[in-house]
Coordinates of C-alpha atoms in Angstrom, one line a residue:
M1 CA 74.4 114.6 113.3
A2 CA 76.3 112.1 115.4
T3 CA 80.0 112.7 116.0
E4 CA 82.6 110.0 116.1
N5 CA 82.7 110.2 119.9
D6 CA 78.9 109.7 120.0
I7 CA 79.1 106.6 117.7
V8 CA 81.9 105.2 119.9
A9 CA 79.9 105.7 123.0
E10 CA 76.8 104.1 121.5
L11 CA 78.7 101.1 120.3
A12 CA 80.3 100.7 123.7
A13 CA 77.0 100.9 125.4
S14 CA 75.5 98.3 123.0
A15 CA 78.4 96.0 123.7
Q16 CA 77.9 96.4 127.4
R17 CA 74.3 95.3 127.0
V18 CA 75.4 92.2 125.0
V19 CA 77.8 91.3 127.7
A20 CA 75.2 91.8 130.4
D21 CA 72.8 89.6 128.6
G22 CA 75.4 87.0 127.6
P23 CA 76.6 83.9 129.4
G24 CA 79.8 85.5 130.6
P25 CA 82.3 83.2 132.4
T26 CA 79.7 80.4 132.6
G27 CA 79.5 80.3 128.8
A28 CA 83.3 80.5 128.6
R29 CA 83.6 77.4 130.8
S30 CA 81.1 75.5 128.7
R31 CA 83.1 76.2 125.5
R32 CA 86.5 75.2 126.8
S33 CA 88.2 72.8 124.4
Q34 CA 85.1 72.7 122.2
L35 CA 85.1 73.5 118.5
P36 CA 84.7 76.0 117.0
G37 CA 85.7 78.0 120.1
Y38 CA 82.6 80.1 120.2
D39 CA 78.8 79.7 120.2
P40 CA 77.5 79.7 116.6
S41 CA 74.4 81.6 117.7
Y42 CA 76.6 84.3 119.0
L43 CA 78.1 84.8 115.5
G44 CA 74.5 85.3 114.4
L45 CA 74.0 88.0 117.0
L46 CA 77.1 89.8 115.8
T47 CA 75.8 89.6 112.3
D48 CA 72.4 90.9 113.2
L49 CA 74.0 93.9 115.1
G50 CA 76.1 94.7 112.0
W51 CA 79.4 94.4 113.8
L52 CA 81.0 92.1 111.3
G53 CA 80.8 95.0 108.9
I54 CA 82.2 97.8 111.1
L55 CA 85.5 97.9 109.3
V56 CA 84.2 97.2 105.8
P57 CA 83.8 100.3 103.6
E58 CA 80.3 101.5 102.7
E59 CA 81.0 101.0 99.0
D60 CA 81.8 97.4 99.8
G61 CA 78.5 96.8 101.7
G62 CA 79.7 97.5 105.2
I63 CA 79.2 100.2 107.8
G64 CA 82.4 102.0 106.9
L65 CA 83.5 103.0 110.5
G66 CA 87.1 102.9 111.8
L67 CA 89.4 101.4 114.4
P68 CA 88.0 103.5 117.3
E69 CA 84.5 102.1 116.8
M70 CA 85.7 98.5 116.5
A71 CA 88.0 99.0 119.5
A72 CA 85.1 100.2 121.6
V73 CA 83.2 97.1 120.9
V74 CA 86.0 94.6 121.5
R75 CA 87.1 96.4 124.7
E76 CA 83.7 95.8 126.2
L77 CA 83.1 92.3 124.7
E78 CA 86.4 91.0 126.2
K79 CA 85.1 91.9 129.7
G80 CA 82.5 89.2 129.1
L81 CA 85.1 86.8 127.4
M82 CA 83.2 87.3 124.1
G83 CA 85.9 88.7 121.8
E84 CA 85.8 85.6 119.5
P85 CA 85.0 85.4 116.6
L86 CA 85.0 89.2 116.0
L87 CA 88.8 89.6 116.1
P88 CA 89.9 87.0 113.5
Y89 CA 87.1 87.5 111.0
A90 CA 85.7 91.1 111.3
V91 CA 89.1 92.7 112.0
L92 CA 92.1 90.8 110.7
G93 CA 90.4 89.0 107.8
A94 CA 88.2 91.9 106.8
R95 CA 91.1 94.4 106.8
V96 CA 93.3 92.2 104.7
L97 CA 90.5 92.1 102.1
V98 CA 90.1 95.8 102.3
H99 CA 93.7 96.5 101.5
G100 CA 93.8 94.0 98.6
D101 CA 93.9 94.8 94.9
G102 CA 93.0 91.5 93.3
P103 CA 89.9 90.3 91.5
A104 CA 88.7 88.2 94.6
R105 CA 88.6 91.2 96.9
A106 CA 85.3 92.8 96.2
A107 CA 83.1 89.7 96.0
L108 CA 84.5 88.3 99.3
L109 CA 84.4 91.6 101.1
A110 CA 80.7 92.1 100.2
Q111 CA 80.0 88.8 102.0
V112 CA 81.7 89.7 105.3
P113 CA 79.0 91.8 106.9
A114 CA 76.4 89.1 106.5
G115 CA 78.7 86.4 107.9
E116 CA 78.7 84.6 104.6
C117 CA 82.5 85.0 104.3
L118 CA 84.5 84.2 107.4
A119 CA 88.1 84.8 106.1
A120 CA 91.0 83.8 108.3
L121 CA 94.5 85.0 107.5
A122 CA 97.0 82.1 107.3
L123 CA 100.1 83.0 109.3
D124 CA 103.0 81.5 111.2
F125 CA 103.7 82.6 114.8
N126 CA 104.0 86.3 115.7
G127 CA 102.5 87.3 112.5
A128 CA 105.2 85.9 110.2
L129 CA 104.3 84.9 106.6
P130 CA 103.7 81.2 106.2
A131 CA 106.0 78.9 104.3
V132 CA 103.7 78.5 101.3
T133 CA 104.8 78.6 97.6
A134 CA 102.7 79.4 94.5
V135 CA 103.6 77.8 91.2
P136 CA 101.7 78.7 87.9
A137 CA 99.7 75.7 86.7
D138 CA 96.9 75.3 84.2
G139 CA 96.0 79.0 83.9
G140 CA 96.0 79.3 87.7
W141 CA 98.2 78.5 90.7
R142 CA 99.2 75.5 92.7
L143 CA 99.8 76.2 96.4
S144 CA 101.9 74.0 98.7
G145 CA 103.1 74.6 102.3
Q146 CA 102.0 75.1 105.9
A147 CA 100.7 77.8 108.1
G148 CA 101.0 77.1 111.8
S149 CA 99.1 79.9 113.4
V150 CA 95.6 80.5 111.9
V151 CA 93.3 82.0 114.5
G152 CA 89.8 81.3 113.3
G153 CA 91.1 78.8 110.8
V154 CA 89.0 75.8 112.1
S155 CA 85.7 77.4 111.2
A156 CA 86.7 79.8 108.4
T157 CA 84.9 79.6 105.1
H158 CA 88.0 81.0 103.3
L159 CA 91.7 80.9 104.1
L160 CA 93.6 84.0 103.1
V161 CA 97.0 82.5 102.2
P162 CA 100.1 84.6 101.4
A163 CA 102.2 82.6 99.1
Q164 CA 105.7 83.2 97.6
A165 CA 105.5 83.2 93.8
A166 CA 108.4 83.9 91.4
D167 CA 107.4 87.5 91.1
G168 CA 106.8 88.1 94.7
V169 CA 104.2 87.4 97.4
R170 CA 100.6 86.9 96.3
L171 CA 97.6 86.7 98.5
F172 CA 95.0 84.0 97.6
A173 CA 91.5 83.3 98.9
V174 CA 91.4 79.5 99.3
P175 CA 87.9 78.0 100.0
A176 CA 88.5 76.0 103.2
S177 CA 86.8 72.9 101.6
S178 CA 89.2 72.9 98.7
P179 CA 90.9 69.5 97.8
G180 CA 94.4 69.4 99.3
V181 CA 93.5 71.6 102.3
T182 CA 94.0 69.9 105.7
R183 CA 93.0 71.7 108.9
T184 CA 94.0 70.7 112.4
H185 CA 94.2 72.6 115.6
L186 CA 96.0 73.1 118.9
W187 CA 94.4 74.5 122.1
R188 CA 95.5 77.9 123.2
A189 CA 95.9 79.0 126.9
D190 CA 92.2 80.0 127.1
D191 CA 91.1 76.7 125.5
T192 CA 90.2 78.2 122.2
P193 CA 91.5 76.6 119.0
L194 CA 94.5 77.7 117.0
G195 CA 94.2 76.5 113.5
Q196 CA 97.0 74.8 111.6
V197 CA 96.7 74.5 107.9
A198 CA 98.6 72.3 105.4
L199 CA 98.2 72.8 101.6
A200 CA 99.1 70.0 99.3
E201 CA 99.1 71.2 95.7
V202 CA 95.9 73.1 96.1
V203 CA 94.7 74.5 92.8
V204 CA 93.3 78.0 92.7
G205 CA 92.4 80.2 89.8
N206 CA 93.5 83.7 88.9
G207 CA 90.1 84.9 90.1
E208 CA 90.9 83.9 93.6
V209 CA 93.8 86.4 93.9
V210 CA 93.1 88.9 96.7
A211 CA 96.3 90.9 96.3
T212 CA 99.0 91.0 93.7
P213 CA 102.8 91.3 94.5
A214 CA 102.4 95.1 94.3
A215 CA 100.0 95.1 97.3
A216 CA 100.1 91.7 99.1
E217 CA 102.8 92.3 101.8
T218 CA 101.6 95.8 102.5
A219 CA 98.0 94.6 102.8
V220 CA 99.0 91.9 105.3
A221 CA 101.3 94.3 107.3
R222 CA 98.6 97.0 107.5
A223 CA 95.9 94.5 108.6
L224 CA 98.2 93.0 111.2
D225 CA 99.0 96.4 112.8
E226 CA 95.3 97.5 112.7
T227 CA 94.4 94.2 114.4
R228 CA 97.1 94.7 117.0
I229 CA 95.5 98.0 118.0
V230 CA 92.1 96.5 118.3
A231 CA 93.5 93.5 120.3
A232 CA 95.1 96.1 122.6
A233 CA 91.7 97.5 123.3
G234 CA 90.6 94.0 124.2
L235 CA 93.5 93.6 126.6
L236 CA 92.7 96.9 128.2
G237 CA 89.1 95.7 128.7
L238 CA 90.4 92.6 130.4
S239 CA 92.7 94.7 132.6
E240 CA 89.8 96.9 133.6
H241 CA 87.6 93.9 134.5
M242 CA 90.2 92.1 136.5
L243 CA 91.1 95.2 138.5
A244 CA 87.4 95.7 139.2
M245 CA 87.0 92.1 140.3
T246 CA 90.1 92.5 142.6
L247 CA 88.9 95.8 144.2
D248 CA 85.5 94.2 144.9
Y249 CA 87.2 91.3 146.5
M250 CA 89.4 93.5 148.7
G251 CA 86.1 95.2 149.9
V252 CA 84.7 91.9 151.3
R253 CA 87.6 89.7 152.2
K254 CA 88.6 90.0 155.9
Q255 CA 91.9 89.1 157.6
Y256 CA 92.6 89.7 161.2
D257 CA 89.1 91.0 161.5
Q258 CA 89.8 93.7 159.0
L259 CA 89.0 94.2 155.3
I260 CA 92.1 93.5 153.4
G261 CA 91.3 96.7 151.4
S262 CA 92.1 98.7 154.5
F263 CA 95.8 97.5 154.5
Q264 CA 98.0 100.2 153.2
A265 CA 100.4 97.9 151.4
L266 CA 97.6 96.4 149.4
Q267 CA 96.1 99.8 148.7
H268 CA 99.4 100.9 147.2
K269 CA 99.5 97.8 145.0
A270 CA 96.0 98.5 143.8
V271 CA 96.9 102.1 143.0
D272 CA 99.9 101.0 141.1
L273 CA 97.7 98.7 139.0
Y274 CA 95.2 101.6 138.4
I275 CA 98.1 103.9 137.2
D276 CA 99.4 101.1 134.9
K277 CA 95.9 100.6 133.5
E278 CA 95.6 104.4 132.8
R279 CA 98.9 104.4 131.0
A280 CA 97.8 101.5 128.8
A281 CA 94.6 103.5 128.1
A282 CA 96.7 106.4 127.0
A283 CA 98.8 104.2 124.7
L284 CA 95.7 102.8 123.2
Q285 CA 94.2 106.3 122.6
F286 CA 97.5 107.3 120.8
G287 CA 97.1 104.2 118.6
L288 CA 93.5 104.9 117.8
A289 CA 94.3 108.6 117.1
T290 CA 97.3 108.0 114.8
G291 CA 96.6 104.5 113.5
G292 CA 94.6 105.6 110.5
D293 CA 97.7 107.1 108.9
P294 CA 99.8 104.3 107.2
A295 CA 103.0 106.3 108.0
T296 CA 102.4 106.1 111.8
L297 CA 100.4 102.9 111.9
P298 CA 103.4 100.6 112.8
L299 CA 104.5 102.9 115.7
A300 CA 100.9 103.2 116.9
A301 CA 100.5 99.4 116.9
V302 CA 103.8 98.7 118.7
R303 CA 102.9 101.2 121.4
A304 CA 99.3 100.1 121.9
K305 CA 99.9 96.3 121.8
G306 CA 103.1 96.4 123.7
R307 CA 101.8 98.6 126.6
C308 CA 98.4 96.9 126.8
S309 CA 100.0 93.4 126.8
D310 CA 102.4 94.4 129.6
T311 CA 99.7 95.9 131.6
A312 CA 97.2 93.1 131.2
C313 CA 99.8 90.5 132.3
R314 CA 100.8 92.6 135.3
V315 CA 97.2 93.1 136.4
A316 CA 96.5 89.4 135.9
R317 CA 99.5 88.4 138.0
D318 CA 98.9 90.8 140.8
S319 CA 95.1 90.1 140.8
I320 CA 95.9 86.5 141.6
Q321 CA 98.1 87.5 144.4
L322 CA 95.5 90.0 145.9
H323 CA 92.9 87.2 145.7
G324 CA 95.1 84.9 147.8
A325 CA 94.7 81.2 147.5
I326 CA 91.3 81.4 145.8
G327 CA 92.9 83.2 142.9
F328 CA 94.8 80.0 141.9
T329 CA 91.7 77.8 141.7
D330 CA 90.1 76.7 138.5
E331 CA 86.7 77.3 140.0
H332 CA 87.3 81.1 140.4
D333 CA 86.4 83.2 137.4
L334 CA 89.6 85.2 137.6
G335 CA 91.5 82.3 136.1
L336 CA 89.4 82.5 132.9
Y337 CA 90.4 86.2 132.4
V338 CA 94.1 85.4 133.2
K339 CA 94.1 82.7 130.5
R340 CA 92.4 85.0 128.0
V341 CA 95.1 87.6 128.7
L342 CA 97.8 85.1 128.1
T343 CA 96.3 84.2 124.7
L344 CA 95.5 87.7 123.5
S345 CA 98.8 89.2 124.7
A346 CA 100.7 86.5 122.7
W347 CA 98.7 86.8 119.6
L348 CA 100.5 88.8 116.9
G349 CA 103.5 89.4 119.2
N350 CA 103.6 90.0 122.9
A351 CA 105.1 93.0 124.7
G352 CA 108.7 91.7 124.2
E353 CA 108.1 91.2 120.5
Q354 CA 106.7 94.7 120.1
R355 CA 109.8 96.1 121.8
R356 CA 112.0 94.2 119.3
R357 CA 110.0 95.7 116.5
F358 CA 110.5 99.1 118.0
I359 CA 114.2 98.7 118.0
D360 CA 114.4 96.9 114.6
M361 CA 112.6 99.8 112.9
G362 CA 115.0 102.3 114.3
W363 CA 112.6 104.2 116.5
A364 CA 114.7 103.6 119.6
L365 CA 117.6 105.6 118.1
A366 CA 115.3 108.2 116.6

């Protein structure tokens, strides 16, 4: 019988093969500032592999695995700039549905593994709840407001909208084609779209409630922290790839008739980056080991996302310096990874935001 470590290793190996066979930086260049931000045929591949259902429980039609398995996949896919659309739909959207308690939960969740439901969580920046209100109307609800940060929102089939009702926050599944829904987008640092959603008296029924006030805010908070841990794995993968690119370059670039990798100052900088990368890997491992417990999930997410964001940004910055002038050019592939780091580190709170969460929750004093 396969152990959890065996499954993680097998999934990582499968993801490595997908990256090896994929378009890599060439594909990323061709998709820049193009909707929906990913190749639709790639979504079909993810579906065929079953990866959309990794975090969906078996009783809901998924594979029923956990964060370590999904993190292993995302860590490798980000090395090929192929993390979208797995993160917004198969991680964040799926986990919000998993934690819901409303009548819409089961039916939507059963459609996630087959790619029939691409659910995007409607948020404001840094994971804040959007300014949306829900008013009872005609046996259902009328939603009005805006959500300014909806990753995956431009191609989602459903928008998962937290809305403030008189009795608390409710989470609704709003079909993206509903009358009154307007979707626009901005381009993020890596030229992938960030959805912006406006709802003008959008009518939804009671059957489209994903989570009641008893569970909605907890469902969103848990899903966000779980996603932060998986995003941290993606950032670690990006760090590993950029460091490998830089070490390869230091082994071929000559200055003063010597390989720059032979210069002690640059060797020390490379070692510092390696140590930083290993510290990030340890923080991620802590997050994966403890993130399954709701009591320790927030701390696990803060440590993993904060450390991996910091490390990825440092590796990106120093990799540009170690590449010299060529590292600043748009033609060099390193720039694509740097922009992806900027995007992924900022999503759901960068390192500074995670440190603020650490302090606000009292862990600094504890």
